[in-house]
Amino acid sequence: MGEQPIFSTRAHVFQIDPNTKKNWVPTSKHAVTVSYFFDSTRNVYRIISLDGSKAIINSTVTPNMTFTKTSQKFGQWADSRANTVYGLGFSSESHLSKFAEKFAEFKEAARLAKEKSQEKTELTSTPSQGGAVKRNVLPVNKPGKKKESAPGDLQSPLTSESINGTDEDRVIANTPKHTEARAEPSQNALPFSHSSSSINKHWEAELAALKGNNAKLTAALLESTANVKQWKQQLGAYQEEAERLHKRVTELECVSGQTTVIKSQKTELNRTIEELELALKAKEEELERLKAEVESANEFKFQKDSLTQKLKESESRNLTLEAQLSDLEQRLESSQLEREAYRKSLRSLLELLDSKIFELTELRDTLAKLLEGS
């Protein structure tokens, strides 16, 4: 399964200044995701944080680590492997407390995993050491055998376990050759008592063969020691390369582990963008409607101005007409007064004419009577 995130939170990441060892240097411009990862294949807990594609925290939780709360929202821990001190600034005290609880929990889990690993190592190393001792013991021919059997000792395998064993193993590997070689003559002394000279020659040949085997084994041991040093150097280089590759794989796995979160955030952002586009479209439609209303309002304003101008002209005409009307009324009133005066003068003239006519009538009648009387 590889490494899987088991707890995540957000915080501002800091590292101690490597020069002063006092000041904090921010490694992230804003709050980033800080996650605990668990590697089930190696039983290892790690704290990982990425700022984009850059790993700003890559710290393996070990039993000797301690997370310290320095304030209500800030905590720190020292990583001896990375030779630095990490600091985290949280948005609230509850987030800091939760992170500290998880740190203590995974620290205890790392301690238990280390103890189990040591127990397994001890159980597996004990049988392998016993097997190495057995393989280092070389068989020695008995005196009753032929001399040609001596080269069979050289065909025993020189494994890395026998060559790289402890000093005690090497003593065990070399000592039995002489003890067994000396024990055999005592057991077979009676059958070969009549041929002591042949026994001495046989033992001299056996001793020479053992010395040759010992010289060859010494040379092989020296050569294997030199090879072991070279292998250790190569192994150290391979381990460093493997650690570097493992860190790179972890960073890539962390990035891939956050891909789901990034996808969900991307989906949410796309949904938000669609909603904003719809809202923007609605606002644009409303803006077009308002523009149309403004244009109609401008048209209405123009019509209003035109009507106002016409109204003003009508009012001025009305004033002119009212002035003319009042003038005509005054003229009419004066003409009526003149006519009334004319009528009065006519009446007076008629009355005067009637009186004159009556006088003339009387005068005529008088003249007529005078004529008749004359």
Tab-separated table of C-alpha atoms in Angstrom:
chain	number	residue	atom	x	y	z
A	1	MET	CA	0.000	0.000	0.000
A	2	GLY	CA	2.994	2.354	0.572
A	3	GLU	CA	2.582	5.508	2.654
A	4	GLN	CA	-0.898	6.788	3.384
A	5	PRO	CA	-1.955	10.085	5.049
A	6	ILE	CA	-3.590	9.428	8.441
A	7	PHE	CA	-3.995	12.979	9.787
A	8	SER	CA	-3.838	16.426	8.183
A	9	THR	CA	-4.091	20.012	9.351
A	10	ARG	CA	-3.092	23.477	8.134
A	11	ALA	CA	-0.377	25.661	9.629
A	12	HIS	CA	2.364	28.148	8.828
A	13	VAL	CA	5.735	26.347	8.579
A	14	PHE	CA	9.007	27.713	9.990
A	15	GLN	CA	12.591	26.457	10.336
A	16	ILE	CA	15.286	27.619	12.706
A	17	ASP	CA	17.932	29.845	11.162
A	18	PRO	CA	20.975	27.546	10.605
A	19	ASN	CA	23.360	30.446	11.203
A	20	THR	CA	22.014	32.028	14.377
A	21	LYS	CA	20.065	29.011	15.740
A	22	LYS	CA	17.726	31.579	17.308
A	23	ASN	CA	15.542	33.236	14.693
A	24	TRP	CA	12.702	31.541	12.836
A	25	VAL	CA	12.731	31.571	9.030
A	26	PRO	CA	9.309	31.117	7.337
A	27	THR	CA	9.358	28.421	4.658
A	28	SER	CA	5.803	29.038	3.452
A	29	LYS	CA	4.164	32.322	2.461
A	30	HIS	CA	0.772	31.160	3.708
A	31	ALA	CA	-0.794	28.300	5.639
A	32	VAL	CA	-0.103	24.894	4.018
A	33	THR	CA	-1.254	21.327	4.649
A	34	VAL	CA	0.836	19.404	7.209
A	35	SER	CA	0.155	15.639	7.227
A	36	TYR	CA	1.173	12.550	9.176
A	37	PHE	CA	2.018	9.635	6.857
A	38	PHE	CA	2.335	5.948	7.840
A	39	ASP	CA	4.469	3.478	5.890
A	40	SER	CA	2.965	0.057	6.644
A	41	THR	CA	5.853	-1.826	5.014
A	42	ARG	CA	8.493	-0.252	7.274
A	43	ASN	CA	6.297	0.746	10.264
A	44	VAL	CA	7.507	4.346	9.953
A	45	TYR	CA	5.595	7.552	10.726
A	46	ARG	CA	6.585	10.745	8.942
A	47	ILE	CA	5.512	14.404	8.974
A	48	ILE	CA	5.334	15.790	5.432
A	49	SER	CA	4.306	19.186	4.108
A	50	LEU	CA	4.423	20.441	0.534
A	51	ASP	CA	4.423	24.014	-0.734
A	52	GLY	CA	3.444	23.410	-4.353
A	53	SER	CA	5.783	20.628	-5.486
A	54	LYS	CA	8.525	21.449	-2.915
A	55	ALA	CA	8.754	19.393	0.289
A	56	ILE	CA	9.296	21.903	3.105
A	57	ILE	CA	8.885	19.264	5.864
A	58	ASN	CA	10.110	15.659	5.602
A	59	SER	CA	10.644	14.480	9.171
A	60	THR	CA	10.576	10.872	10.407
A	61	VAL	CA	8.979	10.499	13.861
A	62	THR	CA	11.392	8.735	16.249
A	63	PRO	CA	10.947	7.735	19.926
A	64	ASN	CA	13.471	10.340	21.129
A	65	MET	CA	11.638	13.293	19.547
A	66	THR	CA	9.668	15.777	21.642
A	67	PHE	CA	7.003	18.224	20.485
A	68	THR	CA	7.036	21.403	22.603
A	69	LYS	CA	4.282	24.000	22.835
A	70	THR	CA	5.988	27.380	23.082
A	71	SER	CA	2.777	29.444	22.993
A	72	GLN	CA	-0.973	28.999	22.609
A	73	LYS	CA	-0.737	28.635	18.819
A	74	PHE	CA	2.904	27.640	18.181
A	75	GLY	CA	4.806	24.390	18.609
A	76	GLN	CA	8.197	23.017	17.602
A	77	TRP	CA	10.280	19.833	17.459
A	78	ALA	CA	13.909	19.030	16.646
A	79	ASP	CA	14.892	16.609	13.870
A	80	SER	CA	18.457	15.345	14.351
A	81	ARG	CA	18.486	13.594	10.974
A	82	ALA	CA	17.637	16.784	9.099
A	83	ASN	CA	19.802	18.790	11.560
A	84	THR	CA	17.110	21.439	12.000
A	85	VAL	CA	14.202	22.524	14.184
A	86	TYR	CA	10.722	22.779	12.685
A	87	GLY	CA	8.074	25.206	13.941
A	88	LEU	CA	4.337	25.305	13.197
A	89	GLY	CA	2.001	28.251	13.713
A	90	PHE	CA	-1.673	27.252	13.961
A	91	SER	CA	-4.815	29.302	13.621
A	92	SER	CA	-6.213	28.164	16.987
A	93	GLU	CA	-5.125	26.440	20.185
A	94	SER	CA	-7.345	23.420	19.463
A	95	HIS	CA	-5.477	22.688	16.224
A	96	LEU	CA	-2.166	22.853	18.096
A	97	SER	CA	-3.434	20.512	20.831
A	98	LYS	CA	-4.726	18.014	18.266
A	99	PHE	CA	-1.392	18.014	16.424
A	100	ALA	CA	0.516	17.525	19.702
A	101	GLU	CA	-1.740	14.598	20.681
A	102	LYS	CA	-1.145	12.933	17.323
A	103	PHE	CA	2.610	13.535	17.687
A	104	ALA	CA	2.671	11.779	21.082
A	105	GLU	CA	0.492	8.941	19.762
A	106	PHE	CA	2.644	8.266	16.700
A	107	LYS	CA	5.837	8.674	18.735
A	108	GLU	CA	4.668	5.870	21.058
A	109	ALA	CA	3.678	3.767	18.044
A	110	ALA	CA	7.156	4.325	16.561
A	111	ARG	CA	8.734	3.196	19.847
A	112	LEU	CA	6.675	-0.002	19.931
A	113	ALA	CA	7.455	-0.693	16.265
A	114	LYS	CA	11.191	-0.229	16.969
A	115	GLU	CA	11.064	-2.649	19.928
A	116	LYS	CA	9.270	-5.277	17.823
A	117	SER	CA	11.811	-4.830	15.037
A	118	GLN	CA	14.690	-5.309	17.482
A	119	GLU	CA	13.078	-8.467	18.877
A	120	LYS	CA	12.674	-9.885	15.358
A	121	THR	CA	16.298	-8.997	14.556
A	122	GLU	CA	17.548	-10.792	17.672
A	123	LEU	CA	15.465	-13.881	16.903
A	124	THR	CA	16.667	-14.065	13.302
A	125	SER	CA	20.323	-13.273	14.076
A	126	THR	CA	20.773	-16.056	16.719
A	127	PRO	CA	20.210	-19.083	14.374
A	128	SER	CA	22.262	-17.497	11.577
A	129	GLN	CA	25.288	-17.118	13.879
A	130	GLY	CA	25.082	-20.773	14.897
A	131	GLY	CA	24.978	-21.827	11.238
A	132	ALA	CA	28.009	-19.686	10.476
A	133	VAL	CA	30.014	-21.456	13.185
A	134	LYS	CA	29.127	-24.832	11.763
A	135	ARG	CA	30.104	-23.837	8.253
A	136	ASN	CA	33.508	-22.567	9.404
A	137	VAL	CA	34.572	-25.965	10.768
A	138	LEU	CA	36.508	-27.741	8.009
A	139	PRO	CA	36.620	-31.590	7.926
A	140	VAL	CA	39.983	-33.277	8.601
A	141	ASN	CA	40.897	-36.681	7.191
A	142	LYS	CA	41.656	-39.533	9.557
A	143	PRO	CA	45.016	-41.296	9.345
A	144	GLY	CA	43.468	-44.375	7.802
A	145	LYS	CA	42.481	-42.466	4.685
A	146	LYS	CA	44.632	-41.981	1.623
A	147	LYS	CA	46.684	-38.842	1.112
A	148	GLU	CA	44.636	-37.810	-1.919
A	149	SER	CA	41.722	-36.932	0.338
A	150	ALA	CA	43.484	-33.790	1.589
A	151	PRO	CA	42.480	-31.615	-1.373
A	152	GLY	CA	38.843	-32.159	-0.393
A	153	ASP	CA	39.384	-29.695	2.440
A	154	LEU	CA	39.948	-26.910	-0.060
A	155	GLN	CA	36.556	-27.515	-1.667
A	156	SER	CA	34.586	-26.423	1.419
A	157	PRO	CA	32.669	-23.176	0.564
A	158	LEU	CA	34.152	-19.836	1.662
A	159	THR	CA	30.923	-17.937	2.313
A	160	SER	CA	30.678	-14.285	3.403
A	161	GLU	CA	29.316	-15.514	6.755
A	162	SER	CA	32.424	-17.554	7.484
A	163	ILE	CA	34.828	-14.851	6.294
A	164	ASN	CA	33.075	-11.939	8.033
A	165	GLY	CA	32.357	-13.762	11.245
A	166	THR	CA	33.609	-12.733	14.685
A	167	ASP	CA	37.043	-13.507	16.052
A	168	GLU	CA	35.532	-16.287	18.139
A	169	ASP	CA	34.122	-17.899	14.997
A	170	ARG	CA	37.489	-17.753	13.303
A	171	VAL	CA	39.163	-19.420	16.290
A	172	ILE	CA	36.536	-22.176	16.219
A	173	ALA	CA	37.087	-22.578	12.489
A	174	ASN	CA	40.856	-23.074	12.833
A	175	THR	CA	41.305	-24.798	16.196
A	176	PRO	CA	39.452	-28.144	15.583
A	177	LYS	CA	41.788	-28.975	12.724
A	178	HIS	CA	44.703	-29.485	15.110
A	179	THR	CA	42.721	-31.008	17.961
A	180	GLU	CA	41.038	-33.569	15.759
A	181	ALA	CA	44.318	-34.268	13.991
A	182	ARG	CA	45.947	-34.950	17.371
A	183	ALA	CA	43.053	-36.939	18.731
A	184	GLU	CA	42.951	-39.441	15.915
A	185	PRO	CA	46.419	-40.929	16.499
A	186	SER	CA	45.537	-41.677	20.118
A	187	GLN	CA	42.477	-43.603	19.019
A	188	ASN	CA	44.348	-45.547	16.367
A	189	ALA	CA	47.652	-45.978	18.173
A	190	LEU	CA	47.270	-49.703	18.721
A	191	PRO	CA	46.563	-50.723	15.104
A	192	PHE	CA	49.520	-48.667	13.839
A	193	SER	CA	52.103	-49.269	16.591
A	194	HIS	CA	54.220	-51.519	14.346
A	195	SER	CA	54.614	-48.762	11.681
A	196	SER	CA	55.513	-45.583	13.562
A	197	SER	CA	57.709	-44.302	10.781
A	198	SER	CA	54.894	-44.455	8.241
A	199	ILE	CA	52.609	-42.724	10.747
A	200	ASN	CA	55.176	-39.920	11.221
A	201	LYS	CA	55.470	-39.458	7.459
A	202	HIS	CA	51.673	-39.428	7.187
A	203	TRP	CA	51.391	-36.807	9.915
A	204	GLU	CA	54.106	-34.707	8.349
A	205	ALA	CA	52.231	-34.802	5.044
A	206	GLU	CA	48.966	-34.031	6.867
A	207	LEU	CA	50.639	-31.134	8.691
A	208	ALA	CA	52.046	-29.764	5.429
A	209	ALA	CA	48.594	-30.007	3.845
A	210	LEU	CA	47.066	-28.192	6.835
A	211	LYS	CA	49.727	-25.474	6.636
A	212	GLY	CA	48.989	-25.048	2.915
A	213	ASN	CA	45.252	-24.892	3.636
A	214	ASN	CA	45.896	-22.387	6.443
A	215	ALA	CA	47.990	-20.178	4.135
A	216	LYS	CA	45.327	-20.323	1.432
A	217	LEU	CA	42.587	-19.518	3.962
A	218	THR	CA	44.639	-16.591	5.323
A	219	ALA	CA	45.108	-15.201	1.826
A	220	ALA	CA	41.412	-15.683	1.074
A	221	LEU	CA	40.562	-13.997	4.404
A	222	LEU	CA	42.727	-10.971	3.593
A	223	GLU	CA	41.247	-10.737	0.120
A	224	SER	CA	37.718	-11.090	1.451
A	225	THR	CA	38.431	-8.396	4.097
A	226	ALA	CA	39.501	-5.997	1.375
A	227	ASN	CA	36.415	-6.950	-0.622
A	228	VAL	CA	34.235	-6.419	2.458
A	229	LYS	CA	35.580	-2.873	2.887
A	230	GLN	CA	34.856	-2.162	-0.773
A	231	TRP	CA	31.406	-3.731	-0.428
A	232	LYS	CA	30.696	-1.615	2.668
A	233	GLN	CA	31.584	1.552	0.742
A	234	GLN	CA	29.378	0.484	-2.154
A	235	LEU	CA	26.623	-0.457	0.291
A	236	GLY	CA	26.821	2.995	1.930
A	237	ALA	CA	26.578	4.655	-1.487
A	238	TYR	CA	23.659	2.390	-2.402
A	239	GLN	CA	21.921	3.166	0.903
A	240	GLU	CA	22.315	6.915	0.343
A	241	GLU	CA	20.959	6.565	-3.195
A	242	ALA	CA	18.101	4.387	-1.920
A	243	GLU	CA	17.280	6.942	0.793
A	244	ARG	CA	17.300	9.741	-1.769
A	245	LEU	CA	15.072	7.747	-4.106
A	246	HIS	CA	12.778	6.829	-1.212
A	247	LYS	CA	12.430	10.498	-0.287
A	248	ARG	CA	11.660	11.332	-3.889
A	249	VAL	CA	9.092	8.513	-4.059
A	250	THR	CA	7.580	9.749	-0.806
A	251	GLU	CA	7.294	13.271	-2.185
A	252	LEU	CA	5.649	11.925	-5.335
A	253	GLU	CA	3.309	9.725	-3.263
A	254	CYS	CA	2.472	12.715	-1.098
A	255	VAL	CA	1.698	14.731	-4.214
A	256	SER	CA	-0.420	11.870	-5.564
A	257	GLY	CA	-2.090	11.519	-2.150
A	258	GLN	CA	-3.075	15.165	-2.304
A	259	THR	CA	-4.306	14.776	-5.884
A	260	THR	CA	-7.762	13.751	-4.630
A	261	VAL	CA	-7.967	16.841	-2.429
A	262	ILE	CA	-6.723	18.994	-5.299
A	263	LYS	CA	-9.298	17.425	-7.636
A	264	SER	CA	-12.107	18.068	-5.147
A	265	GLN	CA	-10.886	21.639	-4.687
A	266	LYS	CA	-10.681	22.001	-8.467
A	267	THR	CA	-14.235	20.654	-8.836
A	268	GLU	CA	-15.446	23.053	-6.163
A	269	LEU	CA	-13.604	25.926	-7.824
A	270	ASN	CA	-15.098	24.995	-11.210
A	271	ARG	CA	-18.547	24.934	-9.635
A	272	THR	CA	-17.881	28.294	-8.008
A	273	ILE	CA	-16.626	29.666	-11.337
A	274	GLU	CA	-19.789	28.434	-13.079
A	275	GLU	CA	-21.935	30.047	-10.401
A	276	LEU	CA	-19.974	33.266	-10.731
A	277	GLU	CA	-20.315	33.132	-14.519
A	278	LEU	CA	-24.074	32.678	-14.172
A	279	ALA	CA	-24.208	35.547	-11.680
A	280	LEU	CA	-22.064	37.653	-14.024
A	281	LYS	CA	-24.364	36.815	-16.929
A	282	ALA	CA	-27.389	37.803	-14.828
A	283	LYS	CA	-25.643	41.030	-13.845
A	284	GLU	CA	-24.851	41.739	-17.505
A	285	GLU	CA	-28.497	41.150	-18.448
A	286	GLU	CA	-29.580	43.435	-15.629
A	287	LEU	CA	-27.010	45.994	-16.787
A	288	GLU	CA	-28.408	45.821	-20.333
A	289	ARG	CA	-31.906	46.259	-18.950
A	290	LEU	CA	-30.760	49.229	-16.887
A	291	LYS	CA	-29.057	50.685	-19.961
A	292	ALA	CA	-32.314	50.329	-21.916
A	293	GLU	CA	-34.171	51.945	-19.037
A	294	VAL	CA	-31.610	54.745	-18.952
A	295	GLU	CA	-31.995	55.264	-22.696
A	296	SER	CA	-35.787	55.314	-22.361
A	297	ALA	CA	-35.411	57.661	-19.385
A	298	ASN	CA	-33.219	59.927	-21.523
A	299	GLU	CA	-35.825	59.840	-24.240
A	300	PHE	CA	-38.519	60.616	-21.692
A	301	LYS	CA	-36.362	63.417	-20.370
A	302	PHE	CA	-35.986	64.822	-23.883
A	303	GLN	CA	-39.741	64.613	-24.370
A	304	LYS	CA	-40.224	66.206	-20.972
A	305	ASP	CA	-37.853	69.034	-21.882
A	306	SER	CA	-39.672	69.494	-25.170
A	307	LEU	CA	-43.042	69.521	-23.457
A	308	THR	CA	-41.720	71.888	-20.811
A	309	GLN	CA	-40.513	74.241	-23.534
A	310	LYS	CA	-43.866	74.030	-25.260
A	311	LEU	CA	-45.598	74.600	-21.943
A	312	LYS	CA	-43.466	77.664	-21.333
A	313	GLU	CA	-44.305	78.949	-24.806
A	314	SER	CA	-47.989	78.263	-24.158
A	315	GLU	CA	-47.793	80.067	-20.840
A	316	SER	CA	-46.138	83.069	-22.496
A	317	ARG	CA	-48.845	83.010	-25.178
A	318	ASN	CA	-51.476	82.763	-22.490
A	319	LEU	CA	-49.981	85.745	-20.739
A	320	THR	CA	-50.005	87.679	-24.025
A	321	LEU	CA	-53.583	86.645	-24.688
A	322	GLU	CA	-54.602	87.514	-21.164
A	323	ALA	CA	-53.029	90.934	-21.600
A	324	GLN	CA	-54.816	91.335	-24.900
A	325	LEU	CA	-58.044	90.099	-23.323
A	326	SER	CA	-57.769	92.536	-20.448
A	327	ASP	CA	-57.078	95.308	-22.962
A	328	LEU	CA	-60.120	94.280	-24.982
A	329	GLU	CA	-62.198	94.090	-21.845
A	330	GLN	CA	-61.072	97.579	-20.934
A	331	ARG	CA	-61.867	98.757	-24.445
A	332	LEU	CA	-65.218	97.020	-24.330
A	333	GLU	CA	-65.978	98.541	-20.996
A	334	SER	CA	-65.005	101.986	-22.258
A	335	SER	CA	-67.044	101.479	-25.430
A	336	GLN	CA	-69.974	100.352	-23.318
A	337	LEU	CA	-69.600	103.439	-21.202
A	338	GLU	CA	-69.430	105.580	-24.318
A	339	ARG	CA	-72.481	103.853	-25.741
A	340	GLU	CA	-74.343	104.363	-22.531
A	341	ALA	CA	-73.419	108.000	-22.574
A	342	TYR	CA	-74.453	108.169	-26.218
A	343	ARG	CA	-77.777	106.573	-25.351
A	344	LYS	CA	-78.294	109.050	-22.546
A	345	SER	CA	-77.513	111.937	-24.873
A	346	LEU	CA	-79.922	110.468	-27.458
A	347	ARG	CA	-82.624	110.121	-24.850
A	348	SER	CA	-82.083	113.652	-23.756
A	349	LEU	CA	-82.189	114.741	-27.414
A	350	LEU	CA	-85.361	112.714	-27.982
A	351	GLU	CA	-86.920	114.196	-24.935
A	352	LEU	CA	-85.867	117.609	-26.089
A	353	LEU	CA	-87.146	116.828	-29.580
A	354	ASP	CA	-90.440	115.611	-28.160
A	355	SER	CA	-90.808	118.764	-26.115
A	356	LYS	CA	-90.007	120.842	-29.168
A	357	ILE	CA	-92.404	118.822	-31.277
A	358	PHE	CA	-95.079	119.235	-28.621
A	359	GLU	CA	-94.410	122.944	-28.540
A	360	LEU	CA	-94.534	123.059	-32.319
A	361	THR	CA	-97.736	121.106	-32.244
A	362	GLU	CA	-99.194	123.489	-29.781
A	363	LEU	CA	-97.856	126.319	-31.874
A	364	ARG	CA	-99.462	124.789	-35.015
A	365	ASP	CA	-102.690	124.321	-33.214
A	366	THR	CA	-102.567	127.860	-32.011
A	367	LEU	CA	-101.778	129.102	-35.524
A	368	ALA	CA	-104.516	126.969	-36.929
A	369	LYS	CA	-107.001	128.380	-34.421
A	370	LEU	CA	-105.768	131.840	-35.255
A	371	LEU	CA	-106.274	131.193	-38.916
A	372	GLU	CA	-109.679	129.841	-38.353
A	373	GLY	CA	-110.556	132.725	-36.138
A	374	SER	CA	-109.336	135.271	-38.690
